[in-house]
C-alpha atoms as one frame of an Amber mdcrd trajectory, in Angstrom:
protein
   4.058 -42.267  13.329   3.886 -38.535  13.957   2.567 -36.189  11.324   4.674
 -33.081  10.542   1.713 -30.872  11.443   1.044 -32.365  14.890   3.109 -29.767
  16.727   3.135 -27.016  14.126   2.923 -23.581  15.697   1.675 -20.586  13.762
   4.419 -18.588  15.423   7.064 -20.524  13.498   5.511 -19.557  10.151   6.857
 -16.418   8.429   3.564 -15.916   6.574   1.727 -15.717   9.893   4.187 -13.082
  11.083   3.726 -11.137   7.840  -0.057 -11.190   8.305   0.276  -9.973  11.889
   2.623  -7.141  10.866   0.125  -6.198   8.133  -2.679  -6.122  10.718  -0.604
  -3.859  12.967   0.320  -1.585  10.064  -3.304  -1.198   8.958  -4.493  -0.584
  12.530  -1.873   2.124  13.135  -2.556   3.683   9.716  -6.281   3.783  10.503
  -5.671   5.377  13.899  -3.478   8.096  12.429  -5.209   8.724   9.095  -8.759
   7.804  10.097 -10.228  11.326  10.038  -9.228  11.691   6.403 -11.185   8.550
   5.525  -8.434   6.965   3.433  -7.490   3.312   3.380  -3.829   2.354   2.930
  -4.484   1.415  -0.717  -6.376   4.669  -1.367  -3.482   6.600   0.166  -0.953
   4.757  -2.015  -3.053   5.462  -5.101  -3.552   9.130  -4.233   0.133   9.670
  -3.485   1.149   8.005  -6.744  -1.406  10.004  -8.734  -0.252  13.272  -7.156
   3.379  12.371  -7.849   2.575  11.270 -11.420  -0.377  13.313 -12.734  -1.817
  11.783 -15.881  -0.913   8.206 -14.922  -3.091   5.480 -16.442  -4.900   2.801
 -14.400  -2.664  -0.091 -15.398   0.517   1.788 -14.580  -0.998   2.948 -11.277
  -1.920  -0.621 -10.312   1.614  -1.824 -11.047   3.183   1.113  -9.206   1.329
   0.338  -5.973   1.410  -3.467  -6.415  -2.348  -3.723  -6.585  -4.517  -5.994
  -8.682  -5.330  -4.359 -12.030  -8.849  -5.774 -12.067  -9.821  -4.192  -8.730
  -7.943  -0.867  -8.896 -10.989   0.575 -10.656 -13.000   0.456  -7.392 -10.271
   2.359  -5.550 -10.232   5.007  -8.275 -14.034   5.162  -8.305 -14.136   5.909
  -4.562 -11.444   8.595  -4.763 -13.149  10.156  -7.781 -16.537  10.137  -5.999
 -14.925  12.107  -3.163 -13.603  14.675  -5.636  -9.950  13.788  -4.996  -9.123
  12.901  -8.598 -10.542  12.873 -12.078 -10.243  10.570 -15.060 -10.036  11.781
 -18.626  -9.634   9.927 -21.909  -6.147   9.932 -23.374  -5.727  12.119 -26.447
  -3.870   9.296 -28.206  -5.996   6.305 -27.120  -9.638   6.895 -26.138  -9.744
   3.513 -24.339  -7.118   4.689 -21.838  -8.189   6.826 -18.892  -5.582   9.174
 -17.472  -5.904  10.026 -13.787  -5.041  13.405 -12.319  -5.446  14.740  -8.798
  -7.801  17.601  -8.070  -6.808  20.505  -5.836  -8.834  18.817  -3.084  -6.931
  15.554  -3.665  -3.611  17.351  -3.365  -4.796  18.992  -0.137  -5.927  15.676
   1.366  -2.550  14.151   0.492  -0.767  17.076   2.132  -2.816  16.497   5.306
  -2.298  12.728   5.181   1.487  12.640   4.860   2.320  13.588   8.493  -0.297
  11.100   9.717   1.128   8.335   7.542   4.655   9.085   8.722   3.486   8.887
  12.355   1.886   5.508  11.700   5.122   4.228  10.153   7.184   5.537  13.063
   4.834   3.861  15.512   4.980   0.578  13.595   8.775   0.440  13.777   9.053
   1.931  17.291   9.956  -1.393  18.955  13.034  -1.671  16.720  16.383   0.077
  16.998  17.510   2.229  14.077  19.772  -0.593  12.893  16.916  -3.112  13.165
  14.585  -0.787  11.216  17.053  -0.631   8.345  17.498  -4.400   8.469  13.726
  -4.977   8.540  13.274  -2.802   5.443  16.212  -4.469   3.708  14.868  -7.958
   4.389  11.280  -7.197   3.424  12.460  -5.513   0.214  14.515  -8.621  -0.545
  11.437 -10.861  -0.142   9.265  -8.512  -2.213  11.874  -8.316  -4.980  12.158
 -12.102  -5.111   8.390 -12.416  -5.439   7.844  -9.612  -7.954  11.082  -9.634
  -9.948  11.089  -9.525 -13.748  11.156 -13.317 -14.079   7.993 -13.668 -11.938
   6.042 -10.681 -13.247   3.880  -8.418 -11.114   1.424 -10.174  -8.820
């Protein structure tokens, strides 16, 4: 009797494809943004902080779909580089509000064209119609996994 896994190919598994696309995305991001010494998660955090000055850590983690227990390390590294600062909330001293520094805003301004190039390169093999379909399908999967009934992961 044959086992279901005897002829299982990684290339038939959607999770394997997702991991490979992630690898490609990170590699292209690193090539384009490398000089600025930002990781994809640091970029997402910095962009969100610049777009929402005064955001708290928990809200930031949810906004970029990052684990709330490890976002602190990302913030620590950006703060150590002088790209942002944390200050206690006036209404709740336990809450730290994060704001970008002028240097952080400048780094983001430099990073945006690099990030856009990496995204263009990632989707280059696809037609315009396929790009829209790829984004639609991935957003559908993400929504199903992070919808209100599932909570944020």
